[in-house]
mmCIF file of C-alpha atoms and ligand atoms in Angstrom:
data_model
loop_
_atom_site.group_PDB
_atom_site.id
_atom_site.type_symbol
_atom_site.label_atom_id
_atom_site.label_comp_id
_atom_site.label_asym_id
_atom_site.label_seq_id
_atom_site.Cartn_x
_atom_site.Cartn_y
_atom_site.Cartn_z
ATOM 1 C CA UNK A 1 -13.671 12.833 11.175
ATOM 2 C CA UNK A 2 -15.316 15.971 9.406
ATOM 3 C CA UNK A 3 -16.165 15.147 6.190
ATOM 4 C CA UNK A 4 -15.044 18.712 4.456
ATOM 5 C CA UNK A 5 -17.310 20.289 1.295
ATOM 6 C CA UNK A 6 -16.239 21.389 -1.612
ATOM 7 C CA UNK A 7 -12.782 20.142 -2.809
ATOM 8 C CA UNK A 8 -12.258 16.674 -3.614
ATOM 9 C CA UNK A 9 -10.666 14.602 -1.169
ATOM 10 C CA UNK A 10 -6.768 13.643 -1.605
ATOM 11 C CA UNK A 11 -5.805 9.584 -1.267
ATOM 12 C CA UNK A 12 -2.327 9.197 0.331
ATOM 13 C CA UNK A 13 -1.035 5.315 -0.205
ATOM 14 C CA UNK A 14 1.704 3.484 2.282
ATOM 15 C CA UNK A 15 4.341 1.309 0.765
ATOM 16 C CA UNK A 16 6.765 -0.945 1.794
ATOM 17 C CA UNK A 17 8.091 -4.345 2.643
ATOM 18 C CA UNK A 18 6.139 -6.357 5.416
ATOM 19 C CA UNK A 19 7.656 -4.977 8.860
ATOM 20 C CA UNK A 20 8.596 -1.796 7.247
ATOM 21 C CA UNK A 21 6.234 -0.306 9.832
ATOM 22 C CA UNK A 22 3.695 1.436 7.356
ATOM 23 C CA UNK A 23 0.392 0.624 9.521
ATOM 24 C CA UNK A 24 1.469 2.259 12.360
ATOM 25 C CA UNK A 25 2.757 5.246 10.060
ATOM 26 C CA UNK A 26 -0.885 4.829 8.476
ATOM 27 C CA UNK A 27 -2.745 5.135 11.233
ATOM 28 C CA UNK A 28 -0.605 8.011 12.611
ATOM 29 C CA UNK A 29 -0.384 10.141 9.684
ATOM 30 C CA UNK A 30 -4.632 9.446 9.259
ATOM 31 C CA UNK A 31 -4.987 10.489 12.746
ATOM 32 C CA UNK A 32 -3.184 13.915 11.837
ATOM 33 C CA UNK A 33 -4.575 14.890 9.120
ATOM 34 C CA UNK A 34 -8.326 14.108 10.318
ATOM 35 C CA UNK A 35 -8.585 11.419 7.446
ATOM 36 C CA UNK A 36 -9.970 8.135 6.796
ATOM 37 C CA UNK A 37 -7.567 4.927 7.170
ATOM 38 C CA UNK A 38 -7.937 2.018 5.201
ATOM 39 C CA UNK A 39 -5.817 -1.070 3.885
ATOM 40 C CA UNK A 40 -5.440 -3.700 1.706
ATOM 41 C CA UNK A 41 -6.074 -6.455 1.455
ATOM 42 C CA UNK A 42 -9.665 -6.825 3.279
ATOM 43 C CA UNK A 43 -11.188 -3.706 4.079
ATOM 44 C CA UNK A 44 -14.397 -4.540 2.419
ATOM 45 C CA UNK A 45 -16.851 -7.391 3.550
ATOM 46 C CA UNK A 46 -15.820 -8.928 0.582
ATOM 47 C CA UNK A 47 -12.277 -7.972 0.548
ATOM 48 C CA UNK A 48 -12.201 -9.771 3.624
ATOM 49 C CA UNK A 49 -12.822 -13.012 2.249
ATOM 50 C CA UNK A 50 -10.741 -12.138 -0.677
ATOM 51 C CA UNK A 51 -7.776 -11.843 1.867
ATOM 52 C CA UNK A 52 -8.779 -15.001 3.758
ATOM 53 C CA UNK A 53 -7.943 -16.592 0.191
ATOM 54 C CA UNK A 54 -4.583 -14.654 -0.207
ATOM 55 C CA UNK A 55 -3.104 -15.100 2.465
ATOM 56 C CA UNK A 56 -4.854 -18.003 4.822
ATOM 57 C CA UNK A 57 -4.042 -21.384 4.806
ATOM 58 C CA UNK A 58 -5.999 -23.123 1.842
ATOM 59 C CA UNK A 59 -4.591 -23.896 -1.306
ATOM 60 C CA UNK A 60 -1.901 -21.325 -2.442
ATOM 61 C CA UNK A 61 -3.506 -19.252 -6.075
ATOM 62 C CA UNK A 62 -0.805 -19.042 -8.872
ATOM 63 C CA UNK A 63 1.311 -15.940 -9.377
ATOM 64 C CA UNK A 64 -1.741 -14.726 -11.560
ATOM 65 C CA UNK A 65 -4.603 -15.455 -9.494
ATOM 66 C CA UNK A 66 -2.873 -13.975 -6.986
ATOM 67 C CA UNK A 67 -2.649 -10.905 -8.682
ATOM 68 C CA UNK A 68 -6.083 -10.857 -10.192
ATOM 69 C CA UNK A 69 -7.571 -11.540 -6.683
ATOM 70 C CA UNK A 70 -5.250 -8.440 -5.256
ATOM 71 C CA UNK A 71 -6.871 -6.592 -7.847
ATOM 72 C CA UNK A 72 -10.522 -7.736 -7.384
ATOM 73 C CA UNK A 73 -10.113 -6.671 -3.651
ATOM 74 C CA UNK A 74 -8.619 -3.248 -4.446
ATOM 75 C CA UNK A 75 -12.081 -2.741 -6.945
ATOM 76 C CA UNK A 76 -13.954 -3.076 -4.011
ATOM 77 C CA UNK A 77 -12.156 -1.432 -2.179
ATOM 78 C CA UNK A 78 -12.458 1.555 -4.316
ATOM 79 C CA UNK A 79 -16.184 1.207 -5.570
ATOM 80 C CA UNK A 80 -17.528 0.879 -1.887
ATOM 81 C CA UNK A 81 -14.931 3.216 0.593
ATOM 82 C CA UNK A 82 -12.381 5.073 -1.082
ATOM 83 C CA UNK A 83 -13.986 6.832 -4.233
ATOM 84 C CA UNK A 84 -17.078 7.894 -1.778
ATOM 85 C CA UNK A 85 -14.691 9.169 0.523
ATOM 86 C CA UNK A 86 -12.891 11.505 -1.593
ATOM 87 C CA UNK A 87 -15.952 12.714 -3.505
ATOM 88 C CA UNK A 88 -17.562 13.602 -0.260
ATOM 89 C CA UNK A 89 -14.259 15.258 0.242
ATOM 90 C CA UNK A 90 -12.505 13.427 2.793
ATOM 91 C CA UNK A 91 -8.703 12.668 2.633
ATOM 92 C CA UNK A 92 -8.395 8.852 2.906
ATOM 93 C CA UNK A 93 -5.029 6.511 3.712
ATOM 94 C CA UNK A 94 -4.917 3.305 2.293
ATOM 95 C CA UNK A 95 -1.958 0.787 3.602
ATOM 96 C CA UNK A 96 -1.317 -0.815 0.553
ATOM 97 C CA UNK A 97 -2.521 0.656 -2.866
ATOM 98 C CA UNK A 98 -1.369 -0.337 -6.330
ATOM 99 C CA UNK A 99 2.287 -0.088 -5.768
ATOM 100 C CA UNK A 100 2.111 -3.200 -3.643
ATOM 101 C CA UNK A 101 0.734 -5.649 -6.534
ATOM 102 C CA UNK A 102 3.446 -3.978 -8.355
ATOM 103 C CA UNK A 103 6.083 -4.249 -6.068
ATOM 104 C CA UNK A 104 5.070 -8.044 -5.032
ATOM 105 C CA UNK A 105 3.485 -8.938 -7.997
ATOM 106 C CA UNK A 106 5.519 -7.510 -10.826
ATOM 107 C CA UNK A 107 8.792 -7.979 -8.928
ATOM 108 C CA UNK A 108 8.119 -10.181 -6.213
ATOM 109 C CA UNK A 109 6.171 -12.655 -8.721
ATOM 110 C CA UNK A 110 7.643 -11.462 -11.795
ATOM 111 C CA UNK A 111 4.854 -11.176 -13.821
ATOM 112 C CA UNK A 112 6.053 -8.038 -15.056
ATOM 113 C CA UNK A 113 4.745 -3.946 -15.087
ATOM 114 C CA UNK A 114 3.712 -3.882 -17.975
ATOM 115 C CA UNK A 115 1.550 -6.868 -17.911
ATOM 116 C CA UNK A 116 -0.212 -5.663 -14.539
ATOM 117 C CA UNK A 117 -0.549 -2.005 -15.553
ATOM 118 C CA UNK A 118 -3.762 -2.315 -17.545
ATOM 119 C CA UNK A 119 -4.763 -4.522 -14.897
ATOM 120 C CA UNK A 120 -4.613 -2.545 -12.352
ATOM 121 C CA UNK A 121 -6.000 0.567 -14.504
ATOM 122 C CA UNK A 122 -8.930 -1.679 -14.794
ATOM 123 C CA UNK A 123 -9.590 -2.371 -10.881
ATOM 124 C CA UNK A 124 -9.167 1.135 -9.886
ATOM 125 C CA UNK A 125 -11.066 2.336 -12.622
ATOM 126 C CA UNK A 126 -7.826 4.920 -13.250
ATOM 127 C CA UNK A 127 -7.989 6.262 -9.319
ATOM 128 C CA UNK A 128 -4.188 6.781 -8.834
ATOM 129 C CA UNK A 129 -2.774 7.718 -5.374
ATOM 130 C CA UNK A 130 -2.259 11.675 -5.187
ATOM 131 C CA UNK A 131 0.830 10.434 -3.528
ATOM 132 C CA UNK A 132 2.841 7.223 -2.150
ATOM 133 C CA UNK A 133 4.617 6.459 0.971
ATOM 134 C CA UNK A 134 7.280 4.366 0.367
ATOM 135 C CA UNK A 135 8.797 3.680 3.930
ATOM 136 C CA UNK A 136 12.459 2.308 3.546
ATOM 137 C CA UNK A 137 13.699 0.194 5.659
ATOM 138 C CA UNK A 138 17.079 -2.543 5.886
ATOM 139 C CA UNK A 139 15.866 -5.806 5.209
ATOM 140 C CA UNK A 140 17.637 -6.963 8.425
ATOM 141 C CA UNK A 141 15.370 -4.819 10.012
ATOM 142 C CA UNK A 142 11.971 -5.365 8.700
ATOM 143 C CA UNK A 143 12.873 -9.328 9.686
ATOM 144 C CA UNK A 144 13.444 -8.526 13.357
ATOM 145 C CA UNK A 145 10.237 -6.014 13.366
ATOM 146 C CA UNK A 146 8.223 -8.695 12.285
ATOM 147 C CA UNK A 147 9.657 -11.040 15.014
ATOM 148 C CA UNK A 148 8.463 -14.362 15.406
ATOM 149 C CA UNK A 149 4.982 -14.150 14.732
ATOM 150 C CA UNK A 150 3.453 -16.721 12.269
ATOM 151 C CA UNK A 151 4.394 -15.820 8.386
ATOM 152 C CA UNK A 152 1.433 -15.283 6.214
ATOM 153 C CA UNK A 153 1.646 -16.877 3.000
ATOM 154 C CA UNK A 154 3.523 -13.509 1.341
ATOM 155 C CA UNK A 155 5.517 -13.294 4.636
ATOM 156 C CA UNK A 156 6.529 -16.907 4.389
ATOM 157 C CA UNK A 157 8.434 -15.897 0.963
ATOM 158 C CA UNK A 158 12.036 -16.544 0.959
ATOM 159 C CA UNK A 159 14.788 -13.549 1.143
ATOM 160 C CA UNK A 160 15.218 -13.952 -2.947
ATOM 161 C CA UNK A 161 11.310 -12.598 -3.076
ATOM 162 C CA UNK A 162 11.755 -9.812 -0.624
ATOM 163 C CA UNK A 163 14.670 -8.649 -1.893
ATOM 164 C CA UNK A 164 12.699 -8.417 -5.667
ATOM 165 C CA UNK A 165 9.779 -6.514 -3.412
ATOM 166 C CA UNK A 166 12.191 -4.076 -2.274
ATOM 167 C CA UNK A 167 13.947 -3.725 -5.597
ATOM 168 C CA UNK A 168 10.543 -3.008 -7.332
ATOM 169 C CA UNK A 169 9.584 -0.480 -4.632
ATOM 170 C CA UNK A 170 12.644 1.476 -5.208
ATOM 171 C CA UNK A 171 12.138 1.510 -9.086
ATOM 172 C CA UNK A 172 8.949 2.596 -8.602
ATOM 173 C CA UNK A 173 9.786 6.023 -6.283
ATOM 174 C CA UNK A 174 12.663 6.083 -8.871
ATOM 175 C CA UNK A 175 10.670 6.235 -12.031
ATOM 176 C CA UNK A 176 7.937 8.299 -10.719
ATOM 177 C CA UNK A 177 9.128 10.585 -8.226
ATOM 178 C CA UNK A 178 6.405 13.371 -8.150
ATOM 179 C CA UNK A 179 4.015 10.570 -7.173
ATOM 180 C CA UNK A 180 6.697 9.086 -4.416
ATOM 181 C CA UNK A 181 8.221 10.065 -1.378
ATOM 182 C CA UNK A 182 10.347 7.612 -0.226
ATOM 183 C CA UNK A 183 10.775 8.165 3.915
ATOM 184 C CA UNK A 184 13.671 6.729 5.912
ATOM 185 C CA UNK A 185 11.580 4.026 8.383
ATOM 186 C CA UNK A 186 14.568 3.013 10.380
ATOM 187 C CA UNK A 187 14.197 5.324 13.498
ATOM 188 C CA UNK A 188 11.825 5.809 15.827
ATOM 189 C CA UNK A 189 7.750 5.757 15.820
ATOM 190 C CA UNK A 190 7.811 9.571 16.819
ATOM 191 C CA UNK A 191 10.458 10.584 14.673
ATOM 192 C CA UNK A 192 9.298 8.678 11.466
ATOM 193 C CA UNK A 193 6.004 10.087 12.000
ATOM 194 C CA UNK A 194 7.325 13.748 11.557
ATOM 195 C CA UNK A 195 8.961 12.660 8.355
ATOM 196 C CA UNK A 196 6.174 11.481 6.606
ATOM 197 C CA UNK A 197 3.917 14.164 7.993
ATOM 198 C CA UNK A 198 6.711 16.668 6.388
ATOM 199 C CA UNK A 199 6.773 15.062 3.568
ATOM 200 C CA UNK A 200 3.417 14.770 2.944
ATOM 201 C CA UNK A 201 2.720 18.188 3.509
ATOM 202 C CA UNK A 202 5.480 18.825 1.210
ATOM 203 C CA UNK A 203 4.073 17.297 -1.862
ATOM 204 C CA UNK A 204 -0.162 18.396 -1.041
ATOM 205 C CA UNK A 205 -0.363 20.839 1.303
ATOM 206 C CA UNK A 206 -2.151 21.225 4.310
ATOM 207 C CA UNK A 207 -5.929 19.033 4.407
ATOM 208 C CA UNK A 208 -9.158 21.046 3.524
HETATM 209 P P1 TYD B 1 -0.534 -6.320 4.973
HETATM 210 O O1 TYD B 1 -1.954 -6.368 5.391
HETATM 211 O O2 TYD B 1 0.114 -5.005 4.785
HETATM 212 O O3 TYD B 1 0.353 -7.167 5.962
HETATM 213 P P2 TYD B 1 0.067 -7.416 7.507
HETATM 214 O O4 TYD B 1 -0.363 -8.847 7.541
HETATM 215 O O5 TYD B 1 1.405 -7.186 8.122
HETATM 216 O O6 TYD B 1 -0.943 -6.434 7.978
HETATM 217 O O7 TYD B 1 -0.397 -7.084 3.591
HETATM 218 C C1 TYD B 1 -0.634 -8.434 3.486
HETATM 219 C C2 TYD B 1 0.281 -9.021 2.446
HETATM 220 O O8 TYD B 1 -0.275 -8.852 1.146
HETATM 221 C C3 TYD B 1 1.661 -8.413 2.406
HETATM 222 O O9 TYD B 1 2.605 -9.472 2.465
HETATM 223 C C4 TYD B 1 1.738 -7.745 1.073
HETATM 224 C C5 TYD B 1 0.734 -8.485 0.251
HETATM 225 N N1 TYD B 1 0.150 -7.736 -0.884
HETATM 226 C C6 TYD B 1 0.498 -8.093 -2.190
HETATM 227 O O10 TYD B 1 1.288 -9.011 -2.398
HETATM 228 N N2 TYD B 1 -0.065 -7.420 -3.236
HETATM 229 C C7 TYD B 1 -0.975 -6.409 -3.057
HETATM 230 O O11 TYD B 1 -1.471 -5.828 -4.038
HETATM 231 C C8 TYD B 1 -1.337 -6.055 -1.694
HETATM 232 C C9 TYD B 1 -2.344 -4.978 -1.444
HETATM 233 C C10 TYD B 1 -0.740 -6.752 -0.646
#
């Protein structure tokens, strides 16, 4: 991972619906382009035990708390990895990034954009994505990619509360389109994986 002089770093964000497939299109498009992955929540050694209270099994936070602890982790997560990262110039890709406590929060929860949006100005102390990965997928199919494998507390979420995720996810590339590129995620590994590096490309140009 050559950390590259000079210019700035670029921070690429994956979206999407749990069992869209976005961490292996994370990893994939990180490995490509030479850059740092990361996620959220728990990337820190405090995020982690933020995201051991998120999503584990003790007592379930309210729609706010939940937020404000999504939040808390993504400060972190910015003070101590990403903003480094891209001032030492490196490209970094986070799995999750702000449009996820939108999507889940805001629509999922409904606590609303415009409540969250000063919130989450705050925790990333203004750091937007350079661009977002939304990776779309049928609902029918992000249920069958996700199998049978225990539901985390935001998995566990009936089809009412995915449905709202997926709704607010598509507002979101909707409203803001020259910071979204929303990616078809129904085909293959290989073949999704040359979409988003296309697209990608597309909107910032090659790395270094
Ligand atoms: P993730 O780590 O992507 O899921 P997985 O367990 O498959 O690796 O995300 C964990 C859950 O947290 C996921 O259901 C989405 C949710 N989430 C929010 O609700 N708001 C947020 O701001 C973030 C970052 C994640």
């Amino acid at each position: 991972m050559a950390e590259r002089t000079g210019a700035r770093g670029r921070l690429v964000a994956f979206e999407g619906v749990d069992g869209c497939g976005k961490s292996t299109q994370a990893r994939l498009l990180a490995g490509r382009l030479g850059a740092r992955y990361t996620f959220e929540p728990g990337d820190t050694e405090l995020g982690a035990a933020v995201r051991a209270l998120l999503l584990g099994p003790g007592p379930a936070p309210s729609a706010r708390t939940e937020a404000l602890l999504m939040a808390a982790d993504r400060a972190q997560h910015v003070d101590e990895l990403i903003e480094p990262a891209l001032a030492a110039g490196q490209w970094v890709v986070t799995d999750r990034y702000s449009g996820s406590t939108l999507a889940y929060q805001a629509w999922g929860r409904r606590l609303g954009a415009a409540a969250l949006a000063p919130v989450l100005e705050f925790a990333t102390g203004g750091l937007a994505a350079d661009l977002s990965v939304l990776l779309e997928v049928p609902a029918a199919l992000a249920r069958e990619r996700l199998g049978g494998s225990d539901p985390d507390r935001l998995e566990g979420q009936g089809p009412d509360f995915h449905a709202r995720v997926a709704e607010g996810y598509r507002e979101l590339a909707r409203l803001d389109p020259n910071h979204w590129a929303v990616v078809d995620g129904s085909g293959d590994v290989d073949a999704v994986a040359e979409a988003v590096a296309a697209a990608v490309e597309l909107r910032l140009g090659p790395p270094g």
